[in-house]
Amino acid sequence: MSQRSSRTAAALAGAALMLGGVGVAIASAGKAAADPARAVHEKLIVLDTHFDTPANLGRPGWSIMDHHVAVTDGDQVDYPRMVEGGVDGGFFAIYTPSGPRTPEGDRAARDFGIQRAAQIREMVAKHSDVFSLALTADDAQKAVAAHKRFVFLSMENGYPFEGDLTLMRTFRALGVTMMSPVHFKNNDLADSATDAPEWHGLSPKGKEFIAEANRLGIVIDVSHASDDVLRQAIELSKAPIILSHSGMRAIHDHPRNVSDADATLVAAKGGVIQINAYSAYMVAAPAPDPARDAAMKALMAGFMRMDSMSVADKRALMAQRKAIEAKYPAPRANFAMFMAHLLHAIRLVGIDHVGISGDFDGGGGIDGLNDITDYPKVTAALLKAGYTPADIGKVWGGNALRVLREAQALADPAAVPKVLVTN
C-alpha cells in the first residue's frame, strides 16, 4: 500500500467512527479500489484555494468535525467530507465584508480579521490530530505524509489592513500566506470588478500593497479585482499572482471572470487561474422579477447573521430558500459548464497555470458539483479528456503550491515575521 493509500485508509477509518461506524470507511475504500479514476484521485494532493468555511466557525453548535449535508444545512466543507471527497486541504479564507471607509470602519475590519484568523487557528489546534497549520508548500506535503489535512490562511478583501499596511505583517505573523486587495466594492486599495471605476486600477496605497506582499512572501490574489487591477498587479509584482476563484469570460461574459487576453498575461507571469463553481458567474441572470427579488433580498438579510446562526436557524433559512427557488425557478449552472471553463483555461494557458476552487461555503455550488465530495468527478472528467495523472496533479494542487513557493522564495527574509505554530 502506498503512503497516500495508507493515509487515506487511516483518515477514512477515523471519519467513519465519527459518522457512526466503520461501514463508511469500508465502502469508501472499496469504491476507490473499484474505480480507477478514484484511485488516481487518492494519489494526488487535492487543494482548494478558497474555502469560505471559516464563516461557520463561530456559529453555536457548528463543528468542522460533523458531517453536514449541503442541501439541508447549506454547508459544503467539513472534515468527514474532506475525507469522502479526497480533499487534502486548502486556503481557509478570512473574508471581511466591505464597510465604511473611515478610521472607525478600518478598526472594526481589523478586529474582525484578527478574530477570524484566531478562530481558524483555534480550529486547527483543537483538532490537531486531523488538521495541521500550513505556512509553506512543504508544510502541506508534510501534513499529507502525517495523515492530516492542511490548513492555509488567506484573506479575501484588504479592508482589515487598508487603513494601515503595517497590519499586513501582523496577519502574516498569524499565518496568512495569500491576500486579495478588494471584494465586491471598491476600497482604499483597488477597484472591484463589480463596482464603477474609482482608481482605474490600484490606488497609490494599493501599489504599496503589491510591494509589501512581495516583501512578505504573500501570494497576491486578484479574484474580485477589476481588469485594470489585474494588469497592474502583474506589471508591478515580482512574484506570480493567482486568481483564487474565478471563471473564464470567453465561456460566460461576466466581469468576475477573466478574459483570454488577461489569462494569458497571468500565465506569462507564472501565475495560476483557479476555476470556480459559482452559478451566477456561469449562467445568465434571470429576468427581473420584483416578487422573487424581494423574497431573495429578505432571505439574504437573514444570512447576514451567519456568525451567530445556529444549525437549526440555518436549516430553516435553507428551507425558505428552496421554497423561493421552487416558486421562482431560475437557471442554474451544471457540471458540464464547469468543465467547459476548466478545459478552456487549460487549452488556452496550459496545464501549468490552471487550478480549481469551488468557492464553497461562499455561494459556490452547481448541479453535479455541490460540495467537496463531488471533487473526484473532476479527476474522472480530466482523465476522460485525455489528461495524465501528472497533469491532473498540477491542476489539483501542484500549480498553486508552486506559486506559493515562488512568492516565498522572493520574500525578504528579514521582513517575514515568525509565526507561532501550535500543532
Coordinates of C-alpha atoms in Angstrom, one line a residue:
M1 CA 0.0 0.0 0.0
S2 CA 1.3 3.5 -0.9
Q3 CA 1.9 6.1 1.7
R4 CA -1.0 8.1 0.3
S5 CA -3.3 5.0 0.3
S6 CA -2.3 4.3 3.9
R7 CA -3.1 7.9 4.9
T8 CA -6.4 7.7 3.2
A9 CA -7.4 4.5 4.8
A10 CA -6.5 5.8 8.2
A11 CA -8.4 9.0 7.6
L12 CA -11.4 7.1 6.3
A13 CA -11.5 4.9 9.4
G14 CA -11.4 8.0 11.6
A15 CA -14.1 9.7 9.7
A16 CA -16.2 6.6 9.8
L17 CA -16.0 6.4 13.5
M18 CA -17.3 9.9 13.8
L19 CA -20.1 9.0 11.4
G20 CA -21.2 6.1 13.5
G21 CA -19.4 3.0 12.1
V22 CA -16.7 1.5 10.1
G23 CA -19.1 0.8 7.2
V24 CA -18.5 4.2 5.7
A25 CA -14.7 3.7 5.6
I26 CA -15.1 0.2 4.1
A27 CA -17.5 1.5 1.5
S28 CA -15.2 4.5 0.6
A29 CA -12.1 2.4 0.4
G30 CA -13.9 -0.2 -1.7
K31 CA -15.1 2.5 -4.0
A32 CA -11.5 3.7 -4.6
A33 CA -10.3 0.2 -5.2
A34 CA -13.1 -0.5 -7.7
D35 CA -12.8 2.9 -9.5
P36 CA -9.6 3.6 -11.4
A37 CA -10.3 7.3 -11.6
R38 CA -10.9 7.5 -7.8
A39 CA -7.6 5.6 -7.3
V40 CA -5.8 8.3 -9.3
H41 CA -7.6 11.0 -7.3
E42 CA -6.5 9.4 -4.0
K43 CA -2.8 9.6 -5.0
L44 CA -2.9 13.4 -5.7
I45 CA -2.6 16.3 -3.4
V46 CA -6.0 17.8 -3.7
L47 CA -6.1 21.5 -2.7
D48 CA -8.9 24.1 -2.9
T49 CA -7.6 27.7 -2.9
H50 CA -10.7 29.3 -1.5
F51 CA -12.9 27.9 1.3
D52 CA -15.3 30.3 3.0
T53 CA -15.9 27.8 5.7
P54 CA -14.3 30.0 8.5
A55 CA -17.6 31.9 8.5
N56 CA -19.1 28.9 10.2
L57 CA -16.5 28.6 13.0
G58 CA -18.2 30.9 15.5
R59 CA -21.7 29.6 15.0
P60 CA -23.3 27.9 18.1
G61 CA -23.4 24.2 17.8
W62 CA -21.4 24.0 14.5
S63 CA -18.3 21.8 14.3
I64 CA -15.9 21.2 11.4
M65 CA -15.8 17.5 12.6
D66 CA -19.5 16.9 12.0
H67 CA -20.8 15.6 8.6
H68 CA -23.1 18.2 7.2
V69 CA -25.5 18.0 4.2
A70 CA -25.3 20.7 1.7
V71 CA -28.9 20.6 0.6
T72 CA -30.4 20.9 4.1
D73 CA -27.5 22.6 6.1
G74 CA -26.2 24.8 3.3
D75 CA -22.6 23.9 4.4
Q76 CA -20.2 22.4 1.9
V77 CA -16.9 21.7 3.7
D78 CA -16.1 19.7 6.9
Y79 CA -13.6 17.1 7.9
P80 CA -15.7 14.0 7.1
R81 CA -16.4 15.3 3.7
M82 CA -12.8 16.2 3.1
V83 CA -12.1 12.6 3.6
E84 CA -15.0 11.4 1.5
G85 CA -14.0 13.8 -1.4
G86 CA -10.3 13.0 -1.2
V87 CA -9.5 16.6 -0.3
D88 CA -6.2 17.1 1.4
G89 CA -6.6 20.8 2.4
G90 CA -6.9 24.3 1.2
F91 CA -6.8 28.0 1.9
F92 CA -9.4 28.9 4.6
A93 CA -10.4 32.5 3.9
I94 CA -10.7 35.4 6.3
Y95 CA -13.5 37.1 4.4
T96 CA -14.3 40.6 5.6
P97 CA -17.4 42.3 4.1
S98 CA -16.9 45.8 2.7
G99 CA -18.0 48.6 5.1
P100 CA -17.4 52.3 5.8
R101 CA -14.1 53.6 4.6
T102 CA -13.5 55.5 7.8
P103 CA -11.0 55.2 10.6
E104 CA -13.7 53.5 12.7
G105 CA -14.6 51.2 9.9
D106 CA -11.0 50.2 9.3
R107 CA -10.5 49.4 13.0
A108 CA -13.7 47.3 13.1
A109 CA -12.5 45.4 10.0
R110 CA -9.0 44.9 11.5
D111 CA -10.5 43.5 14.7
F112 CA -12.9 41.2 12.7
G113 CA -10.0 39.9 10.6
I114 CA -7.8 39.1 13.6
Q115 CA -10.7 37.4 15.3
R116 CA -11.4 35.2 12.3
A117 CA -7.7 34.3 12.0
A118 CA -7.8 33.3 15.6
Q119 CA -10.9 31.1 15.0
I120 CA -9.2 29.3 12.2
R121 CA -6.1 28.7 14.3
E122 CA -8.2 27.5 17.2
M123 CA -9.9 25.0 14.9
V124 CA -6.6 23.6 13.9
A125 CA -5.3 23.5 17.4
K126 CA -8.4 21.9 18.8
H127 CA -8.3 19.1 16.2
S128 CA -4.6 18.8 15.7
D129 CA -5.0 15.0 15.3
V130 CA -6.5 15.6 11.9
F131 CA -5.6 19.2 10.9
S132 CA -2.2 20.9 10.5
L133 CA -1.5 24.6 10.0
A134 CA 0.4 25.1 6.8
L135 CA 2.7 28.1 6.2
T136 CA 4.7 26.7 3.2
A137 CA 4.2 24.2 0.3
D138 CA 6.5 21.8 2.2
D139 CA 4.1 22.0 5.2
A140 CA 1.2 20.8 3.0
Q141 CA 3.3 17.8 1.9
K142 CA 4.3 17.0 5.4
A143 CA 0.7 17.1 6.5
V144 CA -0.3 14.6 3.8
A145 CA 2.6 12.3 5.0
A146 CA 1.3 12.6 8.6
H147 CA -2.2 11.6 7.6
K148 CA -3.6 15.1 8.3
R149 CA -5.5 17.8 6.4
F150 CA -3.5 21.0 5.9
V151 CA -4.9 24.5 6.5
F152 CA -3.5 27.6 4.9
L153 CA -4.9 31.0 5.8
S154 CA -5.9 33.6 3.2
M155 CA -7.6 37.0 3.3
E156 CA -10.4 37.9 1.0
N157 CA -10.6 41.7 0.8
G158 CA -7.9 44.1 2.1
Y159 CA -10.4 46.0 4.2
P160 CA -8.8 44.8 7.5
F161 CA -5.4 46.4 6.6
E162 CA -6.3 49.1 4.1
G163 CA -6.0 51.8 6.8
D164 CA -2.5 50.7 7.9
L165 CA -0.4 48.5 5.6
T166 CA 1.8 47.5 8.5
L167 CA -1.1 45.3 9.6
M168 CA -0.1 43.0 6.7
R169 CA 2.8 41.9 8.8
T170 CA 0.5 41.3 11.7
F171 CA -1.7 39.0 9.6
R172 CA 1.4 37.3 8.1
A173 CA 2.5 36.6 11.7
L174 CA -0.9 34.9 12.2
G175 CA -0.1 32.6 9.3
V176 CA -1.7 34.3 6.3
T177 CA 0.0 33.4 3.1
M178 CA -2.4 34.8 0.5
M179 CA -4.2 38.1 0.3
S180 CA -6.6 39.8 -2.1
P181 CA -6.9 43.6 -2.1
V182 CA -10.6 44.1 -2.8
H183 CA -14.0 42.4 -2.9
F184 CA -17.4 43.4 -4.3
K185 CA -16.9 47.1 -3.7
N186 CA -14.0 49.4 -4.3
N187 CA -11.9 50.2 -1.3
D188 CA -8.9 52.4 -0.5
L189 CA -6.6 49.9 -2.2
A190 CA -8.2 49.0 -5.5
D191 CA -11.2 48.9 -7.8
S192 CA -13.6 45.9 -7.7
A193 CA -14.7 44.0 -10.8
T194 CA -18.3 44.7 -9.7
D195 CA -18.1 48.4 -9.0
A196 CA -17.7 51.6 -11.0
P197 CA -14.0 52.6 -11.6
E198 CA -12.6 54.9 -8.9
W199 CA -8.9 54.4 -9.1
H200 CA -8.8 52.9 -12.6
G201 CA -6.9 50.0 -11.1
L202 CA -4.8 50.2 -7.9
S203 CA -4.7 53.2 -5.7
P204 CA -1.3 54.6 -4.6
K205 CA -1.7 52.6 -1.4
G206 CA -2.7 49.6 -3.5
K207 CA 0.6 49.7 -5.3
E208 CA 2.3 49.8 -1.9
F209 CA 0.2 46.7 -1.0
I210 CA 1.7 44.8 -4.0
A211 CA 5.3 45.7 -2.9
E212 CA 4.6 44.7 0.7
A213 CA 3.1 41.4 -0.3
N214 CA 6.2 40.6 -2.3
R215 CA 8.4 41.6 0.6
L216 CA 6.5 39.4 3.0
G217 CA 6.2 36.4 0.6
I218 CA 2.4 36.7 0.4
V219 CA 0.7 35.4 -2.7
I220 CA -1.4 38.2 -4.4
D221 CA -4.9 37.1 -5.2
V222 CA -6.8 39.2 -7.8
S223 CA -10.1 37.4 -7.9
H224 CA -12.8 40.1 -7.4
A225 CA -10.4 42.8 -8.7
S226 CA -11.0 44.8 -11.8
D227 CA -9.2 44.1 -15.1
D228 CA -7.0 47.1 -14.5
V229 CA -6.0 45.9 -11.1
L230 CA -5.1 42.5 -12.5
R231 CA -2.9 44.0 -15.2
Q232 CA -1.2 46.5 -12.9
A233 CA -0.6 43.7 -10.3
I234 CA 1.1 41.6 -13.0
E235 CA 3.2 44.6 -14.0
L236 CA 4.2 45.6 -10.5
S237 CA 4.6 42.2 -8.7
K238 CA 7.9 40.4 -8.7
A239 CA 6.1 37.1 -8.0
P240 CA 3.4 35.3 -9.9
I241 CA -0.1 36.1 -9.0
I242 CA -3.2 33.9 -8.6
L243 CA -6.9 34.2 -9.2
S244 CA -8.1 32.0 -6.3
H245 CA -11.7 31.5 -7.5
S246 CA -12.7 32.8 -10.9
G247 CA -14.1 31.7 -14.3
M248 CA -13.4 32.3 -18.0
R249 CA -15.1 35.2 -19.7
A250 CA -14.9 33.5 -23.1
I251 CA -17.2 30.9 -21.7
H252 CA -19.5 33.2 -19.9
D253 CA -19.3 37.0 -20.1
H254 CA -19.2 38.3 -16.5
P255 CA -16.9 40.9 -15.0
R256 CA -15.8 38.5 -12.3
N257 CA -14.4 36.2 -15.0
V258 CA -11.1 36.7 -16.6
S259 CA -10.7 37.4 -20.3
D260 CA -8.5 35.3 -22.5
A261 CA -6.0 38.1 -23.0
D262 CA -5.7 38.7 -19.3
A263 CA -5.5 35.0 -18.5
T264 CA -2.6 34.8 -20.9
L265 CA -0.8 37.6 -19.0
V266 CA -1.4 35.8 -15.7
A267 CA 0.2 32.6 -17.2
A268 CA 3.1 34.5 -18.8
K269 CA 3.9 35.8 -15.3
G270 CA 3.9 32.3 -14.0
G271 CA 0.6 32.6 -12.2
V272 CA -2.5 30.4 -11.9
I273 CA -6.2 30.8 -12.6
Q274 CA -8.3 28.7 -10.2
I275 CA -11.7 27.8 -11.8
N276 CA -14.7 28.1 -9.5
A277 CA -18.2 26.7 -9.4
Y278 CA -20.3 29.8 -8.7
S279 CA -23.5 29.6 -10.7
A280 CA -24.0 33.4 -11.1
Y281 CA -20.7 33.6 -13.0
M282 CA -21.6 30.7 -15.3
V283 CA -25.2 31.4 -16.5
A284 CA -27.1 34.5 -17.3
A285 CA -29.2 36.0 -14.5
P286 CA -32.9 35.6 -14.8
A287 CA -35.1 38.5 -16.0
P288 CA -36.0 40.8 -13.1
D289 CA -39.0 39.6 -11.1
P290 CA -40.0 42.1 -8.3
A291 CA -41.6 39.4 -6.2
R292 CA -38.7 37.0 -6.5
D293 CA -36.2 39.7 -5.9
A294 CA -38.0 40.9 -2.8
A295 CA -38.2 37.4 -1.4
M296 CA -34.5 36.8 -2.0
K297 CA -33.5 40.1 -0.5
A298 CA -35.3 39.3 2.7
L299 CA -33.7 35.8 2.7
M300 CA -30.2 37.2 2.2
A301 CA -30.8 39.6 5.1
G302 CA -31.2 36.5 7.3
F303 CA -27.9 35.1 6.0
M304 CA -26.1 38.2 7.2
R305 CA -26.4 36.8 10.7
M306 CA -24.2 33.9 9.8
D307 CA -21.7 34.3 12.6
S308 CA -24.4 33.8 15.3
M309 CA -26.7 31.5 13.4
S310 CA -27.4 28.1 14.9
V311 CA -27.5 24.9 12.8
A312 CA -31.3 24.9 13.2
D313 CA -31.7 28.5 12.1
K314 CA -29.6 27.9 9.0
R315 CA -31.6 24.8 8.1
A316 CA -34.8 26.9 8.4
L317 CA -33.3 29.6 6.0
M318 CA -32.2 26.9 3.6
A319 CA -35.8 25.5 3.5
Q320 CA -37.0 29.0 2.8
R321 CA -34.5 29.4 0.0
K322 CA -35.6 26.1 -1.6
A323 CA -39.2 27.2 -1.4
I324 CA -38.4 30.5 -3.2
E325 CA -36.4 28.7 -5.8
A326 CA -39.2 26.3 -6.4
K327 CA -41.7 29.1 -6.7
Y328 CA -39.5 31.3 -8.9
P329 CA -37.2 28.9 -10.9
A330 CA -34.0 30.3 -12.3
P331 CA -31.2 28.9 -14.4
R332 CA -28.5 27.0 -12.5
A333 CA -25.1 26.1 -13.8
N334 CA -24.1 22.4 -14.0
F335 CA -21.0 20.2 -14.1
A336 CA -20.7 20.4 -17.9
M337 CA -20.5 24.2 -17.7
F338 CA -17.8 24.0 -15.0
M339 CA -15.8 21.6 -17.2
A340 CA -16.2 24.0 -20.1
H341 CA -14.5 26.8 -18.1
L342 CA -11.8 24.4 -16.8
L343 CA -10.9 22.8 -20.2
H344 CA -11.0 26.2 -22.0
A345 CA -8.5 27.6 -19.4
I346 CA -6.2 24.6 -19.8
R347 CA -6.2 24.7 -23.6
L348 CA -5.6 28.5 -23.5
V349 CA -2.8 28.9 -21.0
G350 CA -1.5 25.4 -20.5
I351 CA -1.7 22.8 -17.7
D352 CA 0.8 24.6 -15.5
H353 CA -1.4 27.6 -15.0
V354 CA -4.8 26.3 -14.0
G355 CA -6.4 25.1 -10.8
I356 CA -9.7 24.6 -9.0
S357 CA -11.8 26.2 -6.2
G358 CA -15.5 25.6 -5.8
D359 CA -15.9 28.8 -3.8
F360 CA -17.7 26.5 -1.3
D361 CA -19.4 28.0 1.7
G362 CA -19.2 31.3 -0.1
G363 CA -22.0 30.9 -2.6
G364 CA -20.4 28.2 -4.8
G365 CA -22.1 25.0 -5.8
I366 CA -23.8 23.9 -9.0
D367 CA -25.7 20.9 -10.2
G368 CA -23.3 18.0 -10.1
L369 CA -20.7 19.9 -8.1
N370 CA -22.4 20.9 -4.9
D371 CA -19.8 20.2 -2.3
I372 CA -16.3 18.8 -1.9
T373 CA -17.5 15.2 -2.1
D374 CA -18.0 15.7 -5.8
Y375 CA -14.4 16.5 -6.5
P376 CA -13.5 13.0 -7.6
K377 CA -15.8 13.7 -10.6
V378 CA -13.4 16.4 -11.8
T379 CA -10.5 13.9 -11.8
A380 CA -12.6 11.4 -13.7
A381 CA -13.6 14.0 -16.3
L382 CA -10.0 15.2 -16.8
L383 CA -8.8 11.6 -17.3
K384 CA -11.6 11.1 -19.8
A385 CA -10.5 14.3 -21.6
G386 CA -7.0 12.7 -22.0
Y387 CA -5.0 14.3 -19.3
T388 CA -2.5 12.2 -17.3
P389 CA -2.4 11.8 -13.6
A390 CA 0.7 14.1 -13.5
D391 CA -1.3 16.8 -15.4
I392 CA -4.2 16.5 -13.0
G393 CA -1.9 16.7 -10.0
K394 CA -0.8 20.1 -11.2
V395 CA -4.4 21.3 -11.5
W396 CA -5.4 19.9 -8.1
G397 CA -2.6 21.5 -6.1
G398 CA 0.8 21.4 -7.8
N399 CA 0.3 24.7 -9.6
A400 CA -1.0 26.7 -6.6
L401 CA 1.8 25.3 -4.4
R402 CA 4.4 26.3 -7.0
V403 CA 3.1 29.9 -6.9
L404 CA 3.4 29.9 -3.1
R405 CA 6.9 28.6 -3.3
E406 CA 7.9 31.2 -5.8
A407 CA 6.3 34.1 -3.9
Q408 CA 8.0 33.0 -0.7
A409 CA 11.4 32.5 -2.4
L410 CA 11.3 36.2 -3.5
A411 CA 10.5 37.5 0.0
D412 CA 12.8 39.5 2.1
P413 CA 13.8 37.1 4.9
A414 CA 14.4 39.9 7.3
A415 CA 10.8 41.2 6.8
V416 CA 8.9 37.9 7.3
P417 CA 7.8 37.6 10.9
K418 CA 8.0 34.4 12.9
V419 CA 4.7 32.5 13.0
L420 CA 3.7 30.7 16.2
V421 CA 2.8 27.1 15.3
T422 CA 0.9 25.2 18.0
N423 CA 0.5 21.8 16.3

